GROMACS .gro file of C-alpha atoms in nm:
model
  289
    1MET     CA    1   0.027   0.013   0.051
    2ALA     CA    2   0.106   0.368  -0.061
    3ASP     CA    3   0.242   0.519   0.181
    4PRO     CA    4  -0.017   0.806   0.221
    5ALA     CA    5   0.239   1.080   0.323
    6ALA     CA    6   0.430   1.023   0.060
    7PRO     CA    7   0.472   1.306  -0.206
    8PRO     CA    8   0.272   1.231  -0.510
    9ARG     CA    9   0.433   1.164  -0.760
   10PRO     CA   10   0.542   1.364  -1.055
   11ALA     CA   11   0.329   1.297  -1.441
   12PRO     CA   12   0.549   1.123  -1.693
   13ASP     CA   13   0.667   1.370  -1.953
   14PRO     CA   14   0.514   1.340  -2.239
   15VAL     CA   15   0.844   1.212  -2.428
   16ASP     CA   16   0.912   0.949  -2.240
   17ALA     CA   17   0.485   0.866  -2.289
   18ARG     CA   18   0.583   0.758  -2.659
   19PHE     CA   19   0.837   0.547  -2.561
   20GLY     CA   20   1.118   0.757  -2.698
   21SER     CA   21   0.954   0.725  -3.087
   22PRO     CA   22   1.274   0.858  -3.338
   23LEU     CA   23   0.998   1.067  -3.552
   24ALA     CA   24   0.797   1.192  -3.226
   25GLU     CA   25   1.253   1.300  -3.082
   26GLY     CA   26   1.321   1.435  -3.446
   27LEU     CA   27   1.037   1.678  -3.469
   28ARG     CA   28   1.038   1.741  -3.114
   29THR     CA   29   1.439   1.881  -3.154
   30TYR     CA   30   1.397   2.011  -3.468
   31ARG     CA   31   1.119   2.245  -3.363
   32LEU     CA   32   1.372   2.358  -3.075
   33VAL     CA   33   1.685   2.431  -3.238
   34VAL     CA   34   1.415   2.630  -3.525
   35ALA     CA   35   1.331   2.804  -3.255
   36MET     CA   36   1.601   2.882  -3.122
   37TRP     CA   37   1.748   3.020  -3.493
   38VAL     CA   38   1.409   3.243  -3.541
   39ARG     CA   39   1.463   3.442  -3.147
   40SER     CA   40   1.836   3.464  -3.286
   41THR     CA   41   1.697   3.629  -3.599
   42LEU     CA   42   1.450   3.820  -3.413
   43THR     CA   43   1.703   3.967  -3.209
   44TYR     CA   44   1.768   4.203  -3.436
   45ARG     CA   45   1.454   4.266  -3.648
   46ALA     CA   46   1.593   4.559  -3.897
   47SER     CA   47   1.896   4.346  -4.023
   48PHE     CA   48   1.645   4.046  -4.122
   49ALA     CA   49   1.373   4.259  -4.299
   50MET     CA   50   1.684   4.421  -4.546
   51ALA     CA   51   1.762   4.074  -4.565
   52LEU     CA   52   1.439   3.889  -4.665
   53CYS     CA   53   1.327   4.246  -4.894
   54VAL     CA   54   1.744   4.152  -5.040
   55ALA     CA   55   1.622   3.765  -5.056
   56VAL     CA   56   1.276   3.872  -5.256
   57ALA     CA   57   1.479   4.120  -5.505
   58ALA     CA   58   1.699   3.876  -5.608
   59ASN     CA   59   1.491   3.576  -5.639
   60GLY     CA   60   1.295   3.736  -5.816
   61LEU     CA   61   1.556   3.831  -6.117
   62ASP     CA   62   1.445   3.478  -6.228
   63PHE     CA   63   1.083   3.611  -6.331
   64VAL     CA   64   1.229   3.897  -6.488
   65ALA     CA   65   1.463   3.728  -6.744
   66ILE     CA   66   1.168   3.498  -6.793
   67LEU     CA   67   0.913   3.848  -6.861
   68LEU     CA   68   1.231   3.997  -7.066
   69MET     CA   69   1.121   3.633  -7.319
   70PHE     CA   70   0.808   3.780  -7.339
   71SER     CA   71   0.883   4.112  -7.441
   72HIS     CA   72   1.011   3.957  -7.803
   73VAL     CA   73   0.748   3.605  -7.771
   74ASP     CA   74   0.360   3.577  -7.740
   75ARG     CA   75   0.427   3.214  -7.623
   76LEU     CA   76   0.708   2.987  -7.527
   77GLY     CA   77   0.672   2.613  -7.610
   78GLY     CA   78   0.306   2.671  -7.641
   79PHE     CA   79   0.247   2.795  -7.307
   80THR     CA   80   0.140   3.172  -7.228
   81LEU     CA   81   0.300   3.450  -6.993
   82GLY     CA   82   0.058   3.322  -6.745
   83GLU     CA   83   0.085   2.991  -6.772
   84VAL     CA   84   0.465   3.006  -6.761
   85ALA     CA   85   0.431   3.228  -6.410
   86PHE     CA   86   0.171   3.037  -6.278
   87LEU     CA   87   0.468   2.670  -6.341
   88TYR     CA   88   0.753   2.984  -6.168
   89GLY     CA   89   0.509   2.992  -5.884
   90THR     CA   90   0.434   2.658  -5.801
   91SER     CA   91   0.782   2.571  -5.817
   92ALA     CA   92   0.972   2.801  -5.637
   93THR     CA   93   0.730   2.836  -5.335
   94ALA     CA   94   0.737   2.459  -5.311
   95PHE     CA   95   1.067   2.475  -5.314
   96GLY     CA   96   1.122   2.706  -5.141
   97LEU     CA   97   0.898   2.546  -4.814
   98ALA     CA   98   1.194   2.293  -4.836
   99HIS     CA   99   1.514   2.485  -4.886
  100LEU     CA  100   1.386   2.688  -4.593
  101THR     CA  101   1.286   2.376  -4.308
  102VAL     CA  102   1.600   2.134  -4.479
  103GLY     CA  103   1.835   2.319  -4.674
  104SER     CA  104   2.042   2.291  -4.407
  105MET     CA  105   2.122   1.932  -4.543
  106GLU     CA  106   2.355   2.123  -4.781
  107ARG     CA  107   2.640   2.152  -4.522
  108LEU     CA  108   2.667   1.827  -4.457
  109GLY     CA  109   2.991   1.767  -4.657
  110ARG     CA  110   3.119   2.028  -4.460
  111ARG     CA  111   3.066   1.940  -4.118
  112ILE     CA  112   3.192   1.635  -4.216
  113ARG     CA  113   3.607   1.793  -4.345
  114ASP     CA  114   3.602   1.992  -4.080
  115GLY     CA  115   3.509   1.693  -3.785
  116SER     CA  116   3.202   1.884  -3.663
  117LEU     CA  117   2.985   1.586  -3.725
  118ASP     CA  118   3.085   1.393  -3.492
  119THR     CA  119   2.992   1.671  -3.262
  120LEU     CA  120   2.610   1.595  -3.340
  121LEU     CA  121   2.692   1.212  -3.351
  122VAL     CA  122   2.677   1.207  -2.964
  123ARG     CA  123   2.388   1.398  -2.881
  124PRO     CA  124   2.113   1.138  -2.768
  125VAL     CA  125   1.933   1.336  -3.028
  126PRO     CA  126   1.885   1.237  -3.442
  127VAL     CA  127   2.110   1.405  -3.634
  128LEU     CA  128   1.914   1.445  -3.897
  129ALA     CA  129   1.710   1.619  -3.692
  130GLN     CA  130   1.934   1.828  -3.611
  131LEU     CA  131   2.104   1.915  -3.917
  132ALA     CA  132   1.776   2.004  -4.118
  133ALA     CA  133   1.746   2.283  -3.822
  134ASP     CA  134   2.143   2.386  -3.831
  135ARG     CA  135   2.176   2.739  -3.878
  136PHE     CA  136   1.761   2.747  -3.943
  137ALA     CA  137   1.774   3.103  -4.214
  138LEU     CA  138   1.478   3.262  -4.172
  139ARG     CA  139   1.581   3.505  -4.462
  140ARG     CA  140   1.434   3.193  -4.691
  141LEU     CA  141   1.137   3.312  -4.649
  142GLY     CA  142   1.203   3.569  -4.906
  143ARG     CA  143   1.186   3.271  -5.207
  144ILE     CA  144   0.838   3.167  -5.094
  145THR     CA  145   0.787   3.562  -5.106
  146GLN     CA  146   0.841   3.592  -5.391
  147GLY     CA  147   0.717   3.258  -5.527
  148GLY     CA  148   0.348   3.365  -5.427
  149LEU     CA  149   0.363   3.666  -5.564
  150VAL     CA  150   0.428   3.514  -5.917
  151LEU     CA  151   0.131   3.240  -5.820
  152ALA     CA  152  -0.096   3.524  -5.737
  153TYR     CA  153  -0.048   3.709  -6.011
  154ALA     CA  154  -0.082   3.342  -6.276
  155LEU     CA  155  -0.373   3.265  -6.114
  156THR     CA  156  -0.477   3.607  -6.126
  157VAL     CA  157  -0.425   3.651  -6.521
  158LEU     CA  158  -0.509   3.246  -6.595
  159GLU     CA  159  -0.836   3.172  -6.685
  160ILE     CA  160  -0.915   2.835  -6.554
  161ASP     CA  161  -1.241   2.641  -6.567
  162TRP     CA  162  -1.235   2.648  -6.183
  163THR     CA  163  -1.322   2.322  -6.075
  164ALA     CA  164  -1.312   2.169  -5.681
  165THR     CA  165  -1.072   1.945  -5.761
  166ARG     CA  166  -0.863   2.179  -5.963
  167LEU     CA  167  -0.864   2.403  -5.660
  168LEU     CA  168  -0.736   2.155  -5.433
  169MET     CA  169  -0.434   2.059  -5.673
  170VAL     CA  170  -0.302   2.384  -5.616
  171PRO     CA  171  -0.238   2.353  -5.248
  172MET     CA  172  -0.168   2.028  -5.259
  173MET     CA  173   0.109   2.073  -5.559
  174LEU     CA  174   0.268   2.334  -5.287
  175VAL     CA  175   0.277   2.049  -5.048
  176SER     CA  176   0.362   1.711  -5.255
  177GLY     CA  177   0.634   1.947  -5.427
  178ALA     CA  178   0.811   2.048  -5.120
  179ALA     CA  179   0.843   1.692  -4.971
  180LEU     CA  180   0.935   1.591  -5.296
  181PHE     CA  181   1.198   1.871  -5.296
  182GLY     CA  182   1.309   1.814  -4.951
  183ALA     CA  183   1.348   1.376  -5.031
  184VAL     CA  184   1.635   1.559  -5.317
  185PHE     CA  185   1.791   1.778  -5.040
  186VAL     CA  186   1.791   1.471  -4.788
  187ALA     CA  187   1.915   1.193  -5.031
  188GLY     CA  188   2.182   1.443  -5.227
  189SER     CA  189   2.308   1.517  -4.834
  190VAL     CA  190   2.414   1.149  -4.832
  191PHE     CA  191   2.657   1.157  -5.185
  192GLN     CA  192   2.835   1.382  -4.963
  193PHE     CA  193   2.921   1.072  -4.662
  194TYR     CA  194   3.142   0.893  -4.948
  195ALA     CA  195   3.277   1.316  -5.116
  196GLN     CA  196   3.304   1.585  -4.920
  197ASP     CA  197   3.349   1.790  -5.196
  198ALA     CA  198   3.020   1.711  -5.343
  199ALA     CA  199   2.719   2.014  -5.223
  200GLU     CA  200   2.724   2.106  -5.578
  201VAL     CA  201   2.612   1.824  -5.677
  202GLN     CA  202   2.362   1.840  -5.516
  203ASN     CA  203   2.310   2.167  -5.620
  204ALA     CA  204   2.246   2.024  -5.966
  205PHE     CA  205   1.949   1.821  -5.886
  206THR     CA  206   1.804   2.111  -5.580
  207TYR     CA  207   1.828   2.451  -5.680
  208GLY     CA  208   1.911   2.309  -6.072
  209GLY     CA  209   1.571   2.100  -6.040
  210THR     CA  210   1.394   2.468  -5.992
  211THR     CA  211   1.445   2.658  -6.270
  212LEU     CA  212   1.416   2.324  -6.458
  213LEU     CA  213   1.038   2.342  -6.373
  214GLN     CA  214   0.965   2.656  -6.381
  215TYR     CA  215   0.985   2.578  -6.779
  216PRO     CA  216   0.712   2.405  -6.977
  217PRO     CA  217   0.859   2.075  -7.032
  218THR     CA  218   0.782   2.120  -7.449
  219VAL     CA  219   1.116   2.334  -7.445
  220PHE     CA  220   1.271   1.972  -7.326
  221ALA     CA  221   1.418   1.762  -7.528
  222ARG     CA  222   1.179   1.438  -7.467
  223GLU     CA  223   1.416   1.195  -7.257
  224LEU     CA  224   1.550   1.433  -7.026
  225VAL     CA  225   1.130   1.527  -6.966
  226ALA     CA  226   1.115   1.166  -6.953
  227SER     CA  227   1.420   1.141  -6.683
  228VAL     CA  228   1.298   1.420  -6.405
  229THR     CA  229   0.954   1.164  -6.497
  230PHE     CA  230   1.045   0.818  -6.426
  231VAL     CA  231   1.408   0.885  -6.310
  232LEU     CA  232   1.393   1.156  -6.066
  233PRO     CA  233   1.046   1.255  -6.065
  234LEU     CA  234   1.025   1.616  -6.008
  235ALA     CA  235   0.786   1.640  -6.297
  236PHE     CA  236   0.581   1.569  -6.004
  237VAL     CA  237   0.623   1.897  -5.788
  238ASN     CA  238   0.397   2.072  -6.099
  239TRP     CA  239   0.462   1.987  -6.496
  240VAL     CA  240   0.196   1.699  -6.441
  241PRO     CA  241  -0.061   1.861  -6.201
  242ALA     CA  242  -0.031   2.166  -6.352
  243SER     CA  243  -0.133   2.018  -6.668
  244TYR     CA  244  -0.387   1.968  -6.542
  245VAL     CA  245  -0.492   2.276  -6.367
  246LEU     CA  246  -0.469   2.430  -6.728
  247ASP     CA  247  -0.656   2.174  -6.916
  248ARG     CA  248  -0.333   2.062  -7.090
  249PRO     CA  249  -0.228   1.731  -7.202
  250LEU     CA  250  -0.012   1.577  -6.963
  251PRO     CA  251   0.375   1.536  -7.025
  252LEU     CA  252   0.475   1.253  -7.213
  253GLY     CA  253   0.144   1.084  -7.335
  254LEU     CA  254   0.037   1.033  -6.929
  255PRO     CA  255  -0.345   0.967  -6.857
  256ASP     CA  256  -0.547   1.221  -6.648
  257GLN     CA  257  -0.461   0.964  -6.293
  258ALA     CA  258  -0.090   1.077  -6.289
  259ALA     CA  259  -0.260   1.438  -6.254
  260PHE     CA  260  -0.346   1.321  -5.857
  261ALA     CA  261  -0.026   1.073  -5.781
  262PRO     CA  262   0.225   1.373  -5.654
  263PRO     CA  263   0.094   1.275  -5.232
  264LEU     CA  264   0.175   0.957  -5.335
  265VAL     CA  265   0.543   1.003  -5.542
  266ALA     CA  266   0.632   1.186  -5.241
  267ALA     CA  267   0.562   0.988  -4.952
  268VAL     CA  268   0.783   0.657  -5.122
  269CYS     CA  269   1.062   0.912  -5.230
  270CYS     CA  270   1.050   1.094  -4.869
  271VAL     CA  271   1.055   0.672  -4.737
  272ALA     CA  272   1.350   0.617  -4.989
  273ALA     CA  273   1.572   0.933  -4.825
  274GLY     CA  274   1.512   0.851  -4.527
  275LEU     CA  275   1.664   0.480  -4.549
  276LEU     CA  276   1.918   0.644  -4.811
  277TRP     CA  277   2.051   0.886  -4.491
  278ARG     CA  278   2.064   0.510  -4.248
  279VAL     CA  279   2.274   0.339  -4.479
  280GLY     CA  280   2.482   0.681  -4.513
  281LEU     CA  281   2.474   0.747  -4.148
  282ARG     CA  282   2.584   0.392  -4.074
  283ALA     CA  283   2.883   0.455  -4.340
  284TYR     CA  284   3.025   0.721  -4.185
  285ARG     CA  285   3.324   0.697  -4.005
  286SER     CA  286   3.466   0.989  -3.820
  287THR     CA  287   3.759   1.217  -3.951
  288GLY     CA  288   3.992   0.983  -3.867
  289SER     CA  289   4.185   1.224  -3.655
   0.00000   0.00000   0.00000
C-alpha cells in the first residue's frame, strides 16, 4: 500500500510517454533548434527585414528574365506568360518551403570535413533533425514570398475553369512539391558521406531542378522530360499536376489520373531518402583525426 505521507509522483514526461519514438523525438528536436535560431534572427529585426527584402529582389530576377523573353515572343513552348508564371510560382514556392525547412542539409559535406559532424553524433537526439534545423535561415522566406507573388499573379491572369478538384490541386502541388524537394535535399546530402566536396552535385538536382520546372516541359527534349518523370520524379512537383489544372495534355502522354499521384510519389521519395540516410550515416567513419 502506498504511503499516504509520501509526496505525489510527478506526471510522466510527454517525451517518455511516447516511448522514445524516433520520429517524435526528431520533430521535437527540430522544433527546439529552429525556435532557437528564429529567436536569434529576430533579435535584429531591422537586419532581418533588409535581408528578406534583398532575398525577394534577388530571387525576382529569375522571373524578370522570363518577362524579357515574353517581350519578344507571345508564347514559350506553346505556353502563355500566365501559364509559365503558374509553373514558376508553384516550383519556386514548393522549393522555397523545402529550402526553408531542410536546406541546411547541403552543409553536411562541410561538417564532415571539419569534423563537427562528430559533435552531433554524440548527442542523444536524431542527427538528421539536428542537421536539417542547423542555422535555420528565416531569410529564406524571401524565396517563398517571391514565388507566392508570382503564383498569385498567374492565378489572377489565367482564365481557368475552376472546379473543386482543380482548386484543391494547387495547395496539393505546393505541399507535395516541398516534400519531393525535401527528399532530394536529404538524398543528395547522403552522397556527401562518400564525396565530401559534392555539394555542387547536390545543388544540380535541387537548385537546378527548380529552375528546370519553371519552364514548360515542351521546350526540353523528350529524354530529359522522361528522366525527371520516371528516374528523379521532379515532374510531379508541377509539370504533371499543372497540366491538369491548365487543361493541357500531360507530359509524355501520361493519363489524367497521374495528376493525382504527387502525394504518393512524394511519400515514396521521402521513405527512400530516409532509408538512404540511414545507409549513409552507418557508413560514416569520422574524420580519423
